[in-house]
mmCIF file of C-alpha atoms in Angstrom:
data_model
loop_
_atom_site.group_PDB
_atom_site.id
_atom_site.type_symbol
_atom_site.label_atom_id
_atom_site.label_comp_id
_atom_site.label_asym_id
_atom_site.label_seq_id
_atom_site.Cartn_x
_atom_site.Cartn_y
_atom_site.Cartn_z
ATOM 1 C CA UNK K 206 79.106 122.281 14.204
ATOM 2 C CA UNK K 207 78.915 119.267 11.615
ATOM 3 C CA UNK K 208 75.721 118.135 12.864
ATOM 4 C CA UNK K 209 73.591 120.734 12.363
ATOM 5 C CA UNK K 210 74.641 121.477 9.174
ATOM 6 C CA UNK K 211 74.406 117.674 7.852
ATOM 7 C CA UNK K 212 70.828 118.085 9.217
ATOM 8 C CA UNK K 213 70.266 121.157 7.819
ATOM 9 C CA UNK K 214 71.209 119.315 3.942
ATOM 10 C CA UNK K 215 69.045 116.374 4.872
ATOM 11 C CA UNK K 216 65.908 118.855 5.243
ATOM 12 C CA UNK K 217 66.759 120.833 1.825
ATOM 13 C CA UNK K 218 67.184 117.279 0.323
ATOM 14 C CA UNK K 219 63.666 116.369 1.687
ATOM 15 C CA UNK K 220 61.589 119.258 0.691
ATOM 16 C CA UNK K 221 63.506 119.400 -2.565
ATOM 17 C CA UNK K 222 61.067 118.644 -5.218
ATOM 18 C CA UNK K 223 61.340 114.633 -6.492
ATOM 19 C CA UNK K 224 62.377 113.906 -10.243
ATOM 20 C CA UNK K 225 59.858 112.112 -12.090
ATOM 21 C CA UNK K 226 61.173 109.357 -13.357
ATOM 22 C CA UNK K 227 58.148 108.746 -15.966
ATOM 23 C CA UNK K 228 59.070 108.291 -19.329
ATOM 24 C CA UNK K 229 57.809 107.707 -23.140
ATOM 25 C CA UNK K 230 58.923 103.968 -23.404
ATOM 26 C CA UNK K 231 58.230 102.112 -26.368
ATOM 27 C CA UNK K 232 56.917 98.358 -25.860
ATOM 28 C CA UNK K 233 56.648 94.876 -28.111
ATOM 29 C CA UNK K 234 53.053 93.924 -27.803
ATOM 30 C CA UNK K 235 50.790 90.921 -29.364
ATOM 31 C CA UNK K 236 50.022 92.321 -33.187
ATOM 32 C CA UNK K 237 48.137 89.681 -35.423
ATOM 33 C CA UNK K 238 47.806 92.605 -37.797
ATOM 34 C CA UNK K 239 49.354 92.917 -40.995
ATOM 35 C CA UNK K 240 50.438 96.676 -40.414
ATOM 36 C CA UNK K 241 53.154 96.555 -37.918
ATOM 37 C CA UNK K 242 51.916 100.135 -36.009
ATOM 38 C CA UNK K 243 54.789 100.944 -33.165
ATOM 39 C CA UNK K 244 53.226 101.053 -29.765
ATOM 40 C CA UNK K 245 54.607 103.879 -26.953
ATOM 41 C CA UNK K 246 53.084 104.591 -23.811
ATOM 42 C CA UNK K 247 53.677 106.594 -20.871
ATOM 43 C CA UNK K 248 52.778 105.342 -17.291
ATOM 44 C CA UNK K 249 52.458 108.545 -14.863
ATOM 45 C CA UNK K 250 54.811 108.104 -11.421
ATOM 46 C CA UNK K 251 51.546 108.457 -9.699
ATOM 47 C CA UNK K 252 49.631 106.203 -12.050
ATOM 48 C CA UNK K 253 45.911 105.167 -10.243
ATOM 49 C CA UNK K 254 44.841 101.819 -9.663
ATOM 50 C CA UNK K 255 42.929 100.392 -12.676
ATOM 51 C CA UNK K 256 43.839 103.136 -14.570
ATOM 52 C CA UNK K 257 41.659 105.218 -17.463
ATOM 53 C CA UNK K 258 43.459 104.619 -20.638
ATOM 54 C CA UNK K 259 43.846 107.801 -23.671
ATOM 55 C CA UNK K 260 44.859 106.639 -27.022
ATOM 56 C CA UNK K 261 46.796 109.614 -28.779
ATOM 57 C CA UNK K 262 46.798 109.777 -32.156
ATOM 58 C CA UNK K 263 49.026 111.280 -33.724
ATOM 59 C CA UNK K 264 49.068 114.143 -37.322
ATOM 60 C CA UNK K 265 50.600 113.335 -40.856
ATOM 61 C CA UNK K 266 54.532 114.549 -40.511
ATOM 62 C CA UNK K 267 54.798 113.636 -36.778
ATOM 63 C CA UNK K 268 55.571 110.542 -34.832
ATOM 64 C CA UNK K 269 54.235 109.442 -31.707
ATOM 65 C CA UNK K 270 57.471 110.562 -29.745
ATOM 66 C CA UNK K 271 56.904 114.032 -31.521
ATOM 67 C CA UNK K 272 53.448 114.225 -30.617
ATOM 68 C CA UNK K 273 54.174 113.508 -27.177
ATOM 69 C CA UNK K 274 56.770 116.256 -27.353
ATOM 70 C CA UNK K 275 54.183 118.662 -28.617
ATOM 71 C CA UNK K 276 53.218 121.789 -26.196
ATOM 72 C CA UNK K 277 50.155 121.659 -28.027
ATOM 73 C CA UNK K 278 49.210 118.190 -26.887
ATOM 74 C CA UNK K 279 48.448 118.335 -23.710
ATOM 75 C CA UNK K 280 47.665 114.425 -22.844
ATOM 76 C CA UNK K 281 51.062 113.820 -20.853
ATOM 77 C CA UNK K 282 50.446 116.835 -18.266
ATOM 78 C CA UNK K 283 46.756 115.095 -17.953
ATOM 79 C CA UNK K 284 48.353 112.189 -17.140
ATOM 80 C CA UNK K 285 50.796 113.350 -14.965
ATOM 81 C CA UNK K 286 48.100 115.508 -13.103
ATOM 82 C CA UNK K 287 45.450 112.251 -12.860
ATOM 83 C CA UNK K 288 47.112 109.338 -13.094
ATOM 84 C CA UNK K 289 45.583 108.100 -16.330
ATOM 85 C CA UNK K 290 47.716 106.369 -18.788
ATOM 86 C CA UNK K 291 48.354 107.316 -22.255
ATOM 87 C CA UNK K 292 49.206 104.846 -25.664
ATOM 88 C CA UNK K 293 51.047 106.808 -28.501
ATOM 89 C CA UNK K 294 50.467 104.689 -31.639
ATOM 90 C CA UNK K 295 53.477 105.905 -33.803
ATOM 91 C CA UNK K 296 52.306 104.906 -38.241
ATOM 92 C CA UNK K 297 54.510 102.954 -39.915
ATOM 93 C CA UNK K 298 53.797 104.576 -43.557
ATOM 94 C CA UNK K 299 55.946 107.056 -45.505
ATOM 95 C CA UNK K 300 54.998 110.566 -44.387
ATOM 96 C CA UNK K 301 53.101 109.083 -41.360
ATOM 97 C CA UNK K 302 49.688 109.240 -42.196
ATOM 98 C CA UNK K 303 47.344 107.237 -40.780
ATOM 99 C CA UNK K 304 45.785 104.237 -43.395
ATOM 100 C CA UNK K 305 41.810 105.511 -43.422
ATOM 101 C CA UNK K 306 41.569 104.528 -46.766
ATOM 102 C CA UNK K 307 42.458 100.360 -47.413
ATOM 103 C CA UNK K 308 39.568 98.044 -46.688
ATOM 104 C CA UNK K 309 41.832 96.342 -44.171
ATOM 105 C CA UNK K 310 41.705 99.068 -41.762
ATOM 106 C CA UNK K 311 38.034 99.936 -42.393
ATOM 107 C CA UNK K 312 37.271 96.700 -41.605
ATOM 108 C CA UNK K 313 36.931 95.070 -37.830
ATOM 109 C CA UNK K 314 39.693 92.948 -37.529
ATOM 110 C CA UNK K 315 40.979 93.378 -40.934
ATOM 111 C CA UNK K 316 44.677 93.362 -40.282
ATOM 112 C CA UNK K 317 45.464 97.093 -41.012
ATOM 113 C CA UNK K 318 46.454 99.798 -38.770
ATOM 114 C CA UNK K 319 42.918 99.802 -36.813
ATOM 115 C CA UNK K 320 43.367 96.251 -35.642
ATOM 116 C CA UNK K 321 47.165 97.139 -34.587
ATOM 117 C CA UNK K 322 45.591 99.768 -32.198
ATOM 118 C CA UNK K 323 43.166 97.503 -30.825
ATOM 119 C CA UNK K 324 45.703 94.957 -30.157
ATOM 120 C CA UNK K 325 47.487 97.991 -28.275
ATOM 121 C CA UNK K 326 43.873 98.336 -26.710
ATOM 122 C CA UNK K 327 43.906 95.106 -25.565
ATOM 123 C CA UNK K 328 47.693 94.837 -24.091
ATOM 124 C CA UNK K 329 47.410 97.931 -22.282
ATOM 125 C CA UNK K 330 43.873 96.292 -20.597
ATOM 126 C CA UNK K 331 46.098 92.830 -19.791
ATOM 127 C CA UNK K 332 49.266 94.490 -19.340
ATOM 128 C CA UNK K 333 48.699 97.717 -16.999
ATOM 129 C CA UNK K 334 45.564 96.964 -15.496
ATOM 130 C CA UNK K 335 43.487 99.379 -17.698
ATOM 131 C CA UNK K 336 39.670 99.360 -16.643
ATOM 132 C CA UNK K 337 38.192 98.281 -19.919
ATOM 133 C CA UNK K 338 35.292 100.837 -19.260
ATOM 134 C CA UNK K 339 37.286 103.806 -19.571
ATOM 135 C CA UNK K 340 39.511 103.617 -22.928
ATOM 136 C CA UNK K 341 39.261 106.527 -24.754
ATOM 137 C CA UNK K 342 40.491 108.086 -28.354
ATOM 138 C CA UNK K 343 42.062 111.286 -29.203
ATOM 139 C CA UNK K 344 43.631 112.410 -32.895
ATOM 140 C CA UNK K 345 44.177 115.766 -34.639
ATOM 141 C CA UNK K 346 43.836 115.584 -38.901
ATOM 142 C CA UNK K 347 44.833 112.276 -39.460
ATOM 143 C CA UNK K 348 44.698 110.837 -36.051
ATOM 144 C CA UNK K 349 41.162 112.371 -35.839
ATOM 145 C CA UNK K 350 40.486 110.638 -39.231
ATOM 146 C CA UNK K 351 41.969 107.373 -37.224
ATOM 147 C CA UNK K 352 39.965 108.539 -34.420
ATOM 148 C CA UNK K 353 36.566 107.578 -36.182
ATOM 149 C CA UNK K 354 37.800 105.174 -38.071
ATOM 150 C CA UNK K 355 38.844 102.929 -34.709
ATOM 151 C CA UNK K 356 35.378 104.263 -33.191
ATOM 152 C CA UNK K 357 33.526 102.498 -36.197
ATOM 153 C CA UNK K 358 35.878 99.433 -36.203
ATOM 154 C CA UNK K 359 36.677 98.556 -32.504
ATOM 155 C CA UNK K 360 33.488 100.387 -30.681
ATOM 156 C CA UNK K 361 33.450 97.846 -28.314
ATOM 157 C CA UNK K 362 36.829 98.777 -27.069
ATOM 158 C CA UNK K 363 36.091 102.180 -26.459
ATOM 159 C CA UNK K 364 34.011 104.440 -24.209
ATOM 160 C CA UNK K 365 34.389 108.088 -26.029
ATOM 161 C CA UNK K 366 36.240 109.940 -28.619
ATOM 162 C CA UNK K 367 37.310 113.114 -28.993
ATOM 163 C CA UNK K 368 38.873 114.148 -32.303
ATOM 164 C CA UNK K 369 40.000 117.168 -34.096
ATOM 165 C CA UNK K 370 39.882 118.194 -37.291
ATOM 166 C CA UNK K 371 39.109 115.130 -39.373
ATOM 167 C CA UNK K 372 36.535 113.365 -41.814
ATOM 168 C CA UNK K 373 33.949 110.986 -41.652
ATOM 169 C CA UNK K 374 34.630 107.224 -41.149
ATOM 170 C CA UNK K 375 35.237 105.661 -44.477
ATOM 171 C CA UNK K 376 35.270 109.303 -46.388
ATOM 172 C CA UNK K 377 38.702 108.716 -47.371
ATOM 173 C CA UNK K 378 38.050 104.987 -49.097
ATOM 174 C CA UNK K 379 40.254 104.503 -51.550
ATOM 175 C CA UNK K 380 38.758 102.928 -54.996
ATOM 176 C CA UNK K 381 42.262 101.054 -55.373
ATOM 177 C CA UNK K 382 41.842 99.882 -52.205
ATOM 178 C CA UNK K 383 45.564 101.276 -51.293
ATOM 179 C CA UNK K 384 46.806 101.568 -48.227
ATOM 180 C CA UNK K 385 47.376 105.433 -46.949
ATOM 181 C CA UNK K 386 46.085 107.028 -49.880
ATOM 182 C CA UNK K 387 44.889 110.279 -50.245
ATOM 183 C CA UNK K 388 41.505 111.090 -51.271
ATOM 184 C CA UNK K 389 41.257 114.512 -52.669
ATOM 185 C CA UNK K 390 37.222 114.647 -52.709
ATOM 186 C CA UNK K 391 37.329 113.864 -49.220
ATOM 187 C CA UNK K 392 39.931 116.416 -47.870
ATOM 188 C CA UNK K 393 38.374 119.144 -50.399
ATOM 189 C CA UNK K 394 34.758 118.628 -48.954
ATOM 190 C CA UNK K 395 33.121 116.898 -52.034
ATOM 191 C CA UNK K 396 32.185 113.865 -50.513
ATOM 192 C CA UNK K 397 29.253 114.343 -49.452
ATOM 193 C CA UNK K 398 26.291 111.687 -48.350
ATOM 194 C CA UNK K 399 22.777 111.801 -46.240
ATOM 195 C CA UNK K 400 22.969 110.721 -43.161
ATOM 196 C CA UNK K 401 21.912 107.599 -43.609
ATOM 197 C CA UNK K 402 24.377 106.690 -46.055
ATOM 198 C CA UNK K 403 27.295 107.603 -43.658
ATOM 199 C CA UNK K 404 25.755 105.795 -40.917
ATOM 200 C CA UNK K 405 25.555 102.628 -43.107
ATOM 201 C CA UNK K 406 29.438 103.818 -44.221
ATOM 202 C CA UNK K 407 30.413 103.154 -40.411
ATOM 203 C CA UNK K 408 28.151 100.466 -39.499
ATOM 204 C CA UNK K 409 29.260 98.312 -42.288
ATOM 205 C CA UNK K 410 33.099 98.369 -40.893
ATOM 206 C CA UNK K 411 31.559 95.953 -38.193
ATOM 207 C CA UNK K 412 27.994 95.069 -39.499
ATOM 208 C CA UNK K 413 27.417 92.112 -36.694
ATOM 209 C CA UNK K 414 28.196 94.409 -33.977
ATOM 210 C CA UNK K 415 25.305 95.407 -32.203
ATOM 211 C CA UNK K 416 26.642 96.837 -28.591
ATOM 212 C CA UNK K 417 26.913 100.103 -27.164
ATOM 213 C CA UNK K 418 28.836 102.976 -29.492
ATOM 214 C CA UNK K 419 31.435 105.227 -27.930
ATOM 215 C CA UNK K 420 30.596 108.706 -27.299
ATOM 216 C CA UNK K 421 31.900 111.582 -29.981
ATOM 217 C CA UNK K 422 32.943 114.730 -29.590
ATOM 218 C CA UNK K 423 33.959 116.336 -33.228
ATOM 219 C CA UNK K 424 35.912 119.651 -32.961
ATOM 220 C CA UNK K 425 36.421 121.753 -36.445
ATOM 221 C CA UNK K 426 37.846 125.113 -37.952
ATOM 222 C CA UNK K 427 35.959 127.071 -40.165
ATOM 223 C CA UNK K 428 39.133 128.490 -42.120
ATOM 224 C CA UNK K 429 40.844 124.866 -42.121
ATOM 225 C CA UNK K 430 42.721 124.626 -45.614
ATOM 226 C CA UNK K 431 43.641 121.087 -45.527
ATOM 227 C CA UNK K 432 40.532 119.131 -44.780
ATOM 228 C CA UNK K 433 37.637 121.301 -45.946
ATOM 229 C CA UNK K 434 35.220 122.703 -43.025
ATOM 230 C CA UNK K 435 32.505 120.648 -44.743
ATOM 231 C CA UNK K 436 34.171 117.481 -43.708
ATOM 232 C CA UNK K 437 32.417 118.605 -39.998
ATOM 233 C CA UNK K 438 29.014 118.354 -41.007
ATOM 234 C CA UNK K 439 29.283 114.799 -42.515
ATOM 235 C CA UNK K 440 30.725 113.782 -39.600
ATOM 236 C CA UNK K 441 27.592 115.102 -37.503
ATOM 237 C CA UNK K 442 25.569 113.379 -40.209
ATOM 238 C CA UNK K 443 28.038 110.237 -39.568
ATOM 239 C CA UNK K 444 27.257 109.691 -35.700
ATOM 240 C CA UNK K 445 24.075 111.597 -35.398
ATOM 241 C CA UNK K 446 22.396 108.566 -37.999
ATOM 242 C CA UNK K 447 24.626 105.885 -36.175
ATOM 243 C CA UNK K 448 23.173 107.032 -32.548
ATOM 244 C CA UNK K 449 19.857 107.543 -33.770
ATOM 245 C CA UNK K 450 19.246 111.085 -32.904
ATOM 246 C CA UNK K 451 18.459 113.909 -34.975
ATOM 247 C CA UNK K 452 20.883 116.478 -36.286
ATOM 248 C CA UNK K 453 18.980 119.503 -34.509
ATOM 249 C CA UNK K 454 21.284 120.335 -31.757
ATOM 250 C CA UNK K 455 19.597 119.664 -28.171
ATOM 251 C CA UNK K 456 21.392 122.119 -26.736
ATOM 252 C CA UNK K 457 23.998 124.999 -28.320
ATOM 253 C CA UNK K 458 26.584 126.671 -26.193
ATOM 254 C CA UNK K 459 28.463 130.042 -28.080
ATOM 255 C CA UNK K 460 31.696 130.935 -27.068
ATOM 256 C CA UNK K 461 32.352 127.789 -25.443
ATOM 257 C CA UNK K 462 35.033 126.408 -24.480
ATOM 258 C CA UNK K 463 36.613 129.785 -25.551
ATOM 259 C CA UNK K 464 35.516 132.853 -27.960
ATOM 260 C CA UNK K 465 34.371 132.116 -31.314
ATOM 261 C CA UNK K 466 33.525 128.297 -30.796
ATOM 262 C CA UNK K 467 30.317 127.135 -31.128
ATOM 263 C CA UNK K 468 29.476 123.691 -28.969
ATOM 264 C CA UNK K 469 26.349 121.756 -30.432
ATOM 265 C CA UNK K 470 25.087 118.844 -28.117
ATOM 266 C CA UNK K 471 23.033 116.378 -30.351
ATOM 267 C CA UNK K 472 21.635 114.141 -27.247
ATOM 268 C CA UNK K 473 23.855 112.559 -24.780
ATOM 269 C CA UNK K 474 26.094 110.747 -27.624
ATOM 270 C CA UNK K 475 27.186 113.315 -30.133
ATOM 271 C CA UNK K 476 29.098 116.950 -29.494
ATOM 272 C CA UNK K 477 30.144 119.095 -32.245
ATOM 273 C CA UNK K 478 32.518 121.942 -31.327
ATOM 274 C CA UNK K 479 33.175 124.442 -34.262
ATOM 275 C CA UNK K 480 35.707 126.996 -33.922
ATOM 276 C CA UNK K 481 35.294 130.640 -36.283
ATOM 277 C CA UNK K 482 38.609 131.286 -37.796
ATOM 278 C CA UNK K 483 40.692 128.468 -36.648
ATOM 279 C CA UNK K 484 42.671 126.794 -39.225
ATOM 280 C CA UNK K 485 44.084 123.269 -39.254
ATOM 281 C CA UNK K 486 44.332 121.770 -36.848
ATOM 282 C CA UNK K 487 42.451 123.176 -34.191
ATOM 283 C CA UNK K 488 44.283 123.119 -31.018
ATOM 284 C CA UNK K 489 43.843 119.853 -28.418
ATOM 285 C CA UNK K 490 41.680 121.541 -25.092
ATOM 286 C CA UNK K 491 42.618 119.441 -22.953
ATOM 287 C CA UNK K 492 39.739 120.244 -20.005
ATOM 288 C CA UNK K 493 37.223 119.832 -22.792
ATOM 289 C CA UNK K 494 38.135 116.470 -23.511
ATOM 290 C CA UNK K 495 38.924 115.133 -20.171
ATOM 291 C CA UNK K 496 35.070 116.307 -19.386
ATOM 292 C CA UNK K 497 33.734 114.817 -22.501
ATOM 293 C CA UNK K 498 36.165 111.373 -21.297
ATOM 294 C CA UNK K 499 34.981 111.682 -17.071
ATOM 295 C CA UNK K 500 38.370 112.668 -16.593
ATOM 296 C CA UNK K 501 37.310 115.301 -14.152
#
């Protein structure tokens, strides 16, 4: 009678469902950067072989364990569901903002919180195998702001970007030259520049590179209260100028990827995504990214 029912357990046990044993683990990595930026990342149980790579940027007031505990950030189910692994920068300023603003970070290899990302960049290629082809960069508000920021200082290190909710590439530049300072012009939708003049913004945070640019995608609320829904359009000015292209949208998909957004394609390089009556932040779509990234 024992048999059968020791049997019996050994097939439950089998079909039962495995725990993941996946977790947010924070690492020591190489950091020749002044700003001492934590580094967390989470490797998948079923991570692929020479894995795609998502940088997650994290908001003002959060952390990046907070961020990853967010039901509104979607990255770690990605990762979990492709393999890909994900970096979770964590700021080490009071209130957790990102430093946009100092000319260390808007400059390439300029020891401020940029560079300490890159050097995460850079680990995470050594370390876990990452193909260096497919690193890409998420943020919402002041990880978006980040967002551009690294895709002006480190372009060669990345291969898209999809942020949400943030402001040009050197809009928040403080005159001080302060580290994580806010710029009220800039979050209020006064700063405002041709095209041109933005482009030159971002190409002067690396002005001997002359490779290949990563791929933006710029999502944006109309009724966002915190950083203006101008701040969108000088970012299309930004990246449009920097790519070349003009800033008549190619192609223009409504209600897409859900009611009341507007998607704007401006060539192969540039997507602007605004969303009617969304405040700040607009929420992270995860399938929209991953498209943008070739995560499908």
């Amino acid at each position: 009678m024992l048999l059968p029912a020791i049997l019996g357990s050994l097939l439950l046990a089998a079909q039962a469902p495995q725990a993941l044993a996946a977790k947010l683990t924070q690492v020591d990595y190489p950091n020749n950067a002044t700003s001492k930026v934590q580094m967390f990342v989470y490797v998948p149980d079923n991570v692929v072989a020479n894995p795609p790579l998502v940088v997650v940027i994290h908001s003002c007031q959060s952390t990046a364990q907070t961020y990853f505990q967010n039901s509104k950030i979607p990255w770690k189910q990605g990762s979990d569901k492709k393999g890909y692994i994900t970096v979770w920068p964590s700021s080490p300023h009071s209130g957790t903002c990102w430093d946009v603003s100092s000319r260390a970070t808007l400059t390439h290899n300029g020891g401020g919180d940029s560079q300490a990302i890159a050097n995460m960049i850079l680990y995470s290629i050594d370390k876990y195998k990452v193909d260096p082809a497919k690193v890409f960069v998420t943020g919402g508000s002041s990880g978006a702001m980040m967002s551009n920021v690294m895709a002006a200082t480190y372009p060669e290190l990345i291969s898209a970007v999809s942020l949400y909710s943030g402001v040009a590439a050197g809009c928040f530049v403080s005159s001080s030259g302060g580290v994580d300072q806010w710029n009220n012009s800039c979050s209020g939708g006064s700063s405002k520049a041709t095209a041109e003049k933005w482009g030159d913004v971002a190409r002067a945070m690396y002005p001997e590179y002359t490779g290949s640019r990563p791929r933006m995608q710029i999502w944006h609320g109309s009724a966002d209260g915190t950083l203006a829904p101008g701040n969108y359009q000088e970012e299309i000015k930004q990246w449009t100028n920097v790519f070349g292209v003009t800033q008549t949208p190619t192609d223009t998909r409504k209600n897409y990827p859900q009611a009341n957004y507007q998607t704007d394609d401006y060539g192969d390089h540039v997507e602007g995504i605004y969303a009617t009556g969304v405040g700040h932040s607009v929420p992270a779509n995860l399938t929209a990214s991953e498209i943008w990234f070739g995560l499908v």
